[in-house]
CSV table of C-alpha atoms and ligand atoms in Angstrom, one decimal:
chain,number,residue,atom,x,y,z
A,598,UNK,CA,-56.7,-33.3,-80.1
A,599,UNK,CA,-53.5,-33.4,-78.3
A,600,UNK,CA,-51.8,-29.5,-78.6
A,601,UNK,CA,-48.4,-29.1,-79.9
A,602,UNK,CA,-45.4,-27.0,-79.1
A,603,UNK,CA,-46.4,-24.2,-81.6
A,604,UNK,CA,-49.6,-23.7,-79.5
A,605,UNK,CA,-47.6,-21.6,-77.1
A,606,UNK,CA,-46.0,-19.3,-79.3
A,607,UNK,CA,-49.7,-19.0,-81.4
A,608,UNK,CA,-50.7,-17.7,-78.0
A,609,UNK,CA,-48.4,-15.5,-77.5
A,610,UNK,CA,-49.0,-13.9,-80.9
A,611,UNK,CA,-53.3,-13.8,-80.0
A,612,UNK,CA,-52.0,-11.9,-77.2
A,613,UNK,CA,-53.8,-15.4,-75.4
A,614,UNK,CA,-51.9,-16.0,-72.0
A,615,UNK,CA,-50.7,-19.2,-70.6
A,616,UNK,CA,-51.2,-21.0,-67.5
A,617,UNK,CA,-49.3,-24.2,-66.5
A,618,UNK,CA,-48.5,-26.4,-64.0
A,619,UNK,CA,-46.9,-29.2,-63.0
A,620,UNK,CA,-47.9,-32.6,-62.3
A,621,UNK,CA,-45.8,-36.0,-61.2
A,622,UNK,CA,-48.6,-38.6,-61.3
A,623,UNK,CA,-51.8,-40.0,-63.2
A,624,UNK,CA,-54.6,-39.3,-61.5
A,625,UNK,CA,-53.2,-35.9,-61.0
A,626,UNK,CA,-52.7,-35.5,-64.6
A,627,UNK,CA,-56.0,-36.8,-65.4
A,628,UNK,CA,-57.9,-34.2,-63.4
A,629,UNK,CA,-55.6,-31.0,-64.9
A,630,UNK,CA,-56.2,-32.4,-68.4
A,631,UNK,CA,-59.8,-30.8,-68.7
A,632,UNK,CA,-58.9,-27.8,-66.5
A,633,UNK,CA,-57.6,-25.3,-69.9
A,634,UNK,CA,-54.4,-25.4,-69.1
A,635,UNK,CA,-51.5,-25.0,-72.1
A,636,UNK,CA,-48.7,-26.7,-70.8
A,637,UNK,CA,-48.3,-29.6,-67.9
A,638,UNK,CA,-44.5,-29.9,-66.7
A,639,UNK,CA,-43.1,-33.2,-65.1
A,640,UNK,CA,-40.6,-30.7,-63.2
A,641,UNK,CA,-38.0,-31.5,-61.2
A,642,UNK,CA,-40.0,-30.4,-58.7
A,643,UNK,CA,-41.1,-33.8,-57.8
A,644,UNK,CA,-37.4,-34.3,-56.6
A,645,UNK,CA,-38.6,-31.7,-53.0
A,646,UNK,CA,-43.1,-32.3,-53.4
A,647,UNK,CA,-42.9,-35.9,-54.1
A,648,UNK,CA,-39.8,-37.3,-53.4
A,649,UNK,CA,-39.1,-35.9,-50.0
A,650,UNK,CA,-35.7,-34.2,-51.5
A,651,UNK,CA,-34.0,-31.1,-50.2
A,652,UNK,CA,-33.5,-29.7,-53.6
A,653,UNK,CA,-33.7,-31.0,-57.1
A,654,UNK,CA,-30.4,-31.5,-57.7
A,655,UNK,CA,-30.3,-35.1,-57.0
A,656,UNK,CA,-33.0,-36.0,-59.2
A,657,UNK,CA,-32.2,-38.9,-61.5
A,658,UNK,CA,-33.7,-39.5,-64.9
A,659,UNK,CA,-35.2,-43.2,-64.0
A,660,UNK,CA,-37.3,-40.7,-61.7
A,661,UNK,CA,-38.3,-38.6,-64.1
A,662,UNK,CA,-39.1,-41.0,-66.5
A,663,UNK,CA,-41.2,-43.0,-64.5
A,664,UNK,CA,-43.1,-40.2,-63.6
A,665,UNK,CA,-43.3,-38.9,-67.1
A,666,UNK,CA,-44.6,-42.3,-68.2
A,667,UNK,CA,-47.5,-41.9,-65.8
A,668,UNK,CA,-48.3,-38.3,-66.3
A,669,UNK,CA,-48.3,-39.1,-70.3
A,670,UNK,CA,-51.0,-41.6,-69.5
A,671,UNK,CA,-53.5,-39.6,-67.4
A,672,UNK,CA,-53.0,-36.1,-70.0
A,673,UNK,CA,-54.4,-36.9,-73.7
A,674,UNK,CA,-54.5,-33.2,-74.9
A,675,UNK,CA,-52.6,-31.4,-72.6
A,676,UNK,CA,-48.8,-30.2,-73.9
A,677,UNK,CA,-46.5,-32.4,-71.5
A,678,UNK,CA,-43.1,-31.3,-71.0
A,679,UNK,CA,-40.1,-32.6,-68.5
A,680,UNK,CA,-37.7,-31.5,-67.0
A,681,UNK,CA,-34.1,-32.6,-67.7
A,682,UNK,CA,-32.5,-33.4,-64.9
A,683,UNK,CA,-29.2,-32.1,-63.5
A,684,UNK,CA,-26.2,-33.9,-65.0
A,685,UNK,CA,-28.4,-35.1,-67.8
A,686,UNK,CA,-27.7,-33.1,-71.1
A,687,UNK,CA,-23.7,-32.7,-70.1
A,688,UNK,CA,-23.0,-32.9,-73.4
A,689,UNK,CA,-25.3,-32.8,-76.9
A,690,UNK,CA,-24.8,-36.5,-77.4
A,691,UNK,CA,-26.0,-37.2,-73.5
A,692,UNK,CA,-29.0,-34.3,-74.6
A,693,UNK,CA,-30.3,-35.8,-77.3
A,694,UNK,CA,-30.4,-39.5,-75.7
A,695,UNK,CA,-32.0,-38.6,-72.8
A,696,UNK,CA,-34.6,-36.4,-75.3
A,697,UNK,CA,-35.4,-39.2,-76.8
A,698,UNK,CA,-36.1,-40.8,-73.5
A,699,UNK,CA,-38.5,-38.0,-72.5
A,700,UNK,CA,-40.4,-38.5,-76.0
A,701,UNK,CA,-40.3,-42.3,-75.8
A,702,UNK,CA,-41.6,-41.9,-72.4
A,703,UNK,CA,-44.6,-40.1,-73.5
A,704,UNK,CA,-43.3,-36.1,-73.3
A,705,UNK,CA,-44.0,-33.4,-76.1
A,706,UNK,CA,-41.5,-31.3,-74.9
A,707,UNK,CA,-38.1,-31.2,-72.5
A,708,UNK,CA,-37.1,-28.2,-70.3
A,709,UNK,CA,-33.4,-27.2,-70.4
A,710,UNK,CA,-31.9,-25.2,-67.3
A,711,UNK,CA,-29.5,-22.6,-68.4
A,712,UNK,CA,-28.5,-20.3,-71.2
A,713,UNK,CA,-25.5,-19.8,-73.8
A,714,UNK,CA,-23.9,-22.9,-72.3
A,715,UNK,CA,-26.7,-25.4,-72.7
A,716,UNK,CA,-27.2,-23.7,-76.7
A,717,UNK,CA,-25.1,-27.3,-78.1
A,718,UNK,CA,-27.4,-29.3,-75.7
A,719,UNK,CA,-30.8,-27.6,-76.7
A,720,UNK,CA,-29.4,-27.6,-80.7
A,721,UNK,CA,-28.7,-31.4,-80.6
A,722,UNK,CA,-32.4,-31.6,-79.3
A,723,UNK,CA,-34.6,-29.6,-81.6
A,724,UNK,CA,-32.1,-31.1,-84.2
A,725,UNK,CA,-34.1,-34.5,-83.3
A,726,UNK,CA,-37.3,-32.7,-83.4
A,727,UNK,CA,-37.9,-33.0,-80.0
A,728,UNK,CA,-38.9,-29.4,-78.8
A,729,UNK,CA,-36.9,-27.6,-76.2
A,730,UNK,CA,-38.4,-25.2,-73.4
A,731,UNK,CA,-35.8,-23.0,-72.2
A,732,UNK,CA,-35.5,-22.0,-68.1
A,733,UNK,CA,-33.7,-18.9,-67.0
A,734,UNK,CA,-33.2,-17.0,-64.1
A,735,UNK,CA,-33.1,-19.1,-60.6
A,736,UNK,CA,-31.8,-22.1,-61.9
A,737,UNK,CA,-32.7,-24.7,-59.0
A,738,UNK,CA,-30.6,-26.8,-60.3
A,739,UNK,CA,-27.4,-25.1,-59.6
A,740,UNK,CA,-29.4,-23.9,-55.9
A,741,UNK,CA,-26.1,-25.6,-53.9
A,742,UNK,CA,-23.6,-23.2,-55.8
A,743,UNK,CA,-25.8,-20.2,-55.8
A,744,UNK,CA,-26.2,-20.7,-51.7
A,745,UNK,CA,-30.3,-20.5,-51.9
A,746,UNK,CA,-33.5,-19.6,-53.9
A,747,UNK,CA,-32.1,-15.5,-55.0
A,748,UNK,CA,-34.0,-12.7,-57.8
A,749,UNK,CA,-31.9,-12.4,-60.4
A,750,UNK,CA,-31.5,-9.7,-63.0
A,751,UNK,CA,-31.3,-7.3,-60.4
A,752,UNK,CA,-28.0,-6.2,-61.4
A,753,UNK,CA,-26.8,-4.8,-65.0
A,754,UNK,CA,-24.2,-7.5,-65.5
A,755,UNK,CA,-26.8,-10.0,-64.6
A,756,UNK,CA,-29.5,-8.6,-66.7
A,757,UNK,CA,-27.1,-8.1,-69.7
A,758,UNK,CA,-26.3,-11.5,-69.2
A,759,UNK,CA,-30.1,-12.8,-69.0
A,760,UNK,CA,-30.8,-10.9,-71.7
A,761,UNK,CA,-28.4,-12.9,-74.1
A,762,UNK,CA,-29.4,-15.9,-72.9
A,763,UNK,CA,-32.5,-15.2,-73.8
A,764,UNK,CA,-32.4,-14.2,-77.1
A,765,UNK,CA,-29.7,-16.6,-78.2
A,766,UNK,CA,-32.4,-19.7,-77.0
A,767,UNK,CA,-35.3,-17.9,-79.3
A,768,UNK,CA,-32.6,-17.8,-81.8
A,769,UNK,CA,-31.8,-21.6,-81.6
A,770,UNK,CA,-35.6,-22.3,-81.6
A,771,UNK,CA,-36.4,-22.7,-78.2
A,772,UNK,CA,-40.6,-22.8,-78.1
A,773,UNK,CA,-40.8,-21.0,-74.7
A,774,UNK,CA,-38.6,-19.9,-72.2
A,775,UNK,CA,-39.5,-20.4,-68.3
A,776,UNK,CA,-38.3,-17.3,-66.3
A,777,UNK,CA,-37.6,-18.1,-62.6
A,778,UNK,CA,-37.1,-15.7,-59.9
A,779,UNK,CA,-36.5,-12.8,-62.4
A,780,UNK,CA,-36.7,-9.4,-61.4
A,781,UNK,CA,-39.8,-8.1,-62.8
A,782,UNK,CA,-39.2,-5.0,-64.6
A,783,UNK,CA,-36.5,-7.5,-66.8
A,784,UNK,CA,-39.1,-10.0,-66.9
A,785,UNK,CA,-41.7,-7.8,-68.4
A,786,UNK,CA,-38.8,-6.3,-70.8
A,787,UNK,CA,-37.9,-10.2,-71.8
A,788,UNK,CA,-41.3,-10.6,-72.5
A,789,UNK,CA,-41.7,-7.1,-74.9
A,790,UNK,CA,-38.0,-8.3,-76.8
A,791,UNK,CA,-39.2,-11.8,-77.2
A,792,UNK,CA,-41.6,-13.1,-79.6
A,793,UNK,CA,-41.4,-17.0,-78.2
A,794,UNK,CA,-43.4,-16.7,-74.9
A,795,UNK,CA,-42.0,-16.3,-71.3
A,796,UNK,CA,-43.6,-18.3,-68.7
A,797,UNK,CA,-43.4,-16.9,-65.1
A,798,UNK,CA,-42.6,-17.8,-62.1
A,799,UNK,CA,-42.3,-15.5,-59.3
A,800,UNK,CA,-40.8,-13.0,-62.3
A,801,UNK,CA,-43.9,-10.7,-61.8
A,802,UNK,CA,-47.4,-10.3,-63.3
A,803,UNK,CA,-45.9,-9.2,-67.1
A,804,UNK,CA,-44.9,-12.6,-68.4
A,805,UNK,CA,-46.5,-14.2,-71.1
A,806,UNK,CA,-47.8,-17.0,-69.2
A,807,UNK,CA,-47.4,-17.9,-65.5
A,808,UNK,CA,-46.7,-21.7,-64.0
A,809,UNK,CA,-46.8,-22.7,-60.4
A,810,UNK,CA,-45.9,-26.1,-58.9
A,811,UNK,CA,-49.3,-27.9,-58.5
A,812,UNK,CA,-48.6,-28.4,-54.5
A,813,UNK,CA,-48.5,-24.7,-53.9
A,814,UNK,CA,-51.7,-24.0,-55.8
A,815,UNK,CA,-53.7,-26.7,-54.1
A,816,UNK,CA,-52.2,-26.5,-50.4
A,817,UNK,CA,-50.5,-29.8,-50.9
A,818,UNK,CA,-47.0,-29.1,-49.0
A,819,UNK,CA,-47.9,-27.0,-46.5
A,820,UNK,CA,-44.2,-27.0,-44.5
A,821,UNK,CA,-42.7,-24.4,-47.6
A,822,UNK,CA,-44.6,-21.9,-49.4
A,823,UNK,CA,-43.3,-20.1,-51.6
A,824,UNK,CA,-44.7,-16.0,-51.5
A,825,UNK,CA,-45.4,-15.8,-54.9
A,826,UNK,CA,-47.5,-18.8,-55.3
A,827,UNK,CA,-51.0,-18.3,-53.9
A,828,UNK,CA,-52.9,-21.6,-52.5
A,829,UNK,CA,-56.4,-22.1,-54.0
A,830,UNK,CA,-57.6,-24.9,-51.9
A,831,UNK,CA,-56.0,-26.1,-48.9
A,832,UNK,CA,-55.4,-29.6,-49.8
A,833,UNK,CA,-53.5,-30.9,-46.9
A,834,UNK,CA,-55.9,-30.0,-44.4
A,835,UNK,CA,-58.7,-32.4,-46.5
A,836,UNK,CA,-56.1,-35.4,-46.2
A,837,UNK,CA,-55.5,-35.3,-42.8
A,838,UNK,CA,-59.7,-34.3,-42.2
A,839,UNK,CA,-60.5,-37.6,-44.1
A,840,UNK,CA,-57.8,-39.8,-42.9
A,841,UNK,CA,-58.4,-38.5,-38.8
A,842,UNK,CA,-62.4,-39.6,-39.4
A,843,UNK,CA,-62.0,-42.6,-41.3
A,844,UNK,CA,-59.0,-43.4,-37.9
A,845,UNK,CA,-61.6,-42.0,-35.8
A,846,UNK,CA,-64.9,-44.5,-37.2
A,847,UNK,CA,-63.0,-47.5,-37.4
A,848,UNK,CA,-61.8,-47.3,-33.6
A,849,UNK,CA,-65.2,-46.4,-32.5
E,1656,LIG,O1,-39.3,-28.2,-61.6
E,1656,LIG,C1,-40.3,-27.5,-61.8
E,1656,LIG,O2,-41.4,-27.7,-61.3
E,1656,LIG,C2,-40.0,-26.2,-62.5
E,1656,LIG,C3,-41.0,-25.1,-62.5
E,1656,LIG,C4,-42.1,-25.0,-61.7
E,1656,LIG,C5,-40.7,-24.1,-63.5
E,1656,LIG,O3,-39.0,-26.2,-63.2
């Protein structure tokens, strides 16, 4: 039976953590739908693994759907969730449409950048009945203003201001919140205040779950790699082993 957004938080409450990834394709999703894993993201991610992007911000929502449509088929039990795209949920009205795109599409779940600003957006949402992941921290989407890929919460006026973020999205009814690139020692204090789970990602070992992009796991984009993320196969090397001996037979 296919999970459902209040399979994260029961986690969280049996003291159960969660690990998730992302995927962008069927096959893909196929194989990580029997590997135990509580949440598979259609990020935005696909915009720089996939795509061949620099950053996500260019991402459109015909990608993402079209993805999501494909990862929906491949994962029958798995929790799917996608990302909303930058410029997508401008406005509660634009949120909720494109929601209901996601869902149509095959999504359980959307994931909202931001924090007090995006509260109309994500209330519009779960108003639908669509539920909301929230995403805090590094916010990739906003990498061009923010000059690159920083820690944040290092600071008191940044941690104050993470900190109500946070607890105003668990307040609206977020079901988890993503923490990017958060400075640990907040990350693992986010994670005491908060009874909806935080999901990790290079925030440190004390979140309540951790997700990685599926490339850096598997050594499938071996030109950036991220520190925190540590490859568990080496992926790329296997492509280019198969694809240089079936080169190599056929000449011969
Ligand atoms: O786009 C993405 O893949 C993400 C995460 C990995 C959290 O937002």
């Amino acid at each position: 039976m296919k999970k459902s957004a209040t399979s994260l938080g029961d986690a969280k409450a049996a003291g159960r953590l969660l690990a998730c990834l992302t995927a962008y394709d069927y096959p893909t999703a196929r194989l990580l739908d029997d590997c135990d894993l509580d949440l598979i993201l259609v990020g935005d991610s696909l915009g720089m693994v996939v795509l061949g992007y620099p950053d996500t911000t260019t991402v459109t929502m015909a990608e993402m759907l079209h993805h999501t449509r494909a990862v929906a088929r491949g994962a029958k039990k798995t929790f799917v969730a996608s990302d909303l795209p930058a410029g997508s949920c401008l406005t509660p009205a634009l949120a909720r449409e494109n929601a209901r795109l996601f869902r149509d599409a095959g999504a359980d779940a959307v994931k909202i950048e931001g924090g007090l600003e995006c509260l109309p957006m994500v209330e519009a949402i779960l108003a639908d009945g669509i539920p909301v992941i929230g995403h805090l921290g590094m916010l990739p989407q906003r990498v061009i203003e923010e000059g690159g890929y920083h820690i944040k919460g290092k600071s008191t006026t940044e941690s104050d201001s993470l900190l109500r973020d946070a607890h105003a999205l668990e307040q609206s009814g977020v079901c988890a919140i993503v923490l990017e690139l958060v400075h640990p020692p907040l990350a693992s204090t986010l994670t005491k205040e908060l009874k909806c789970p935080t999901i990790g990602i290079g925030s440190g070992p004390d979140c309540d779950g951790q997700i990685l992009v599926l490339h850096d796991v598997i050594g499938l984009f071996p030109w950036f790699r991220p520190k925190f993320a540590q490859p568990r196969a080496d992926v790329a090397f296997e492509i280019q082993r198969a694809a240089r001996a079936f080169a190599s037979a056929t000449k011969a």
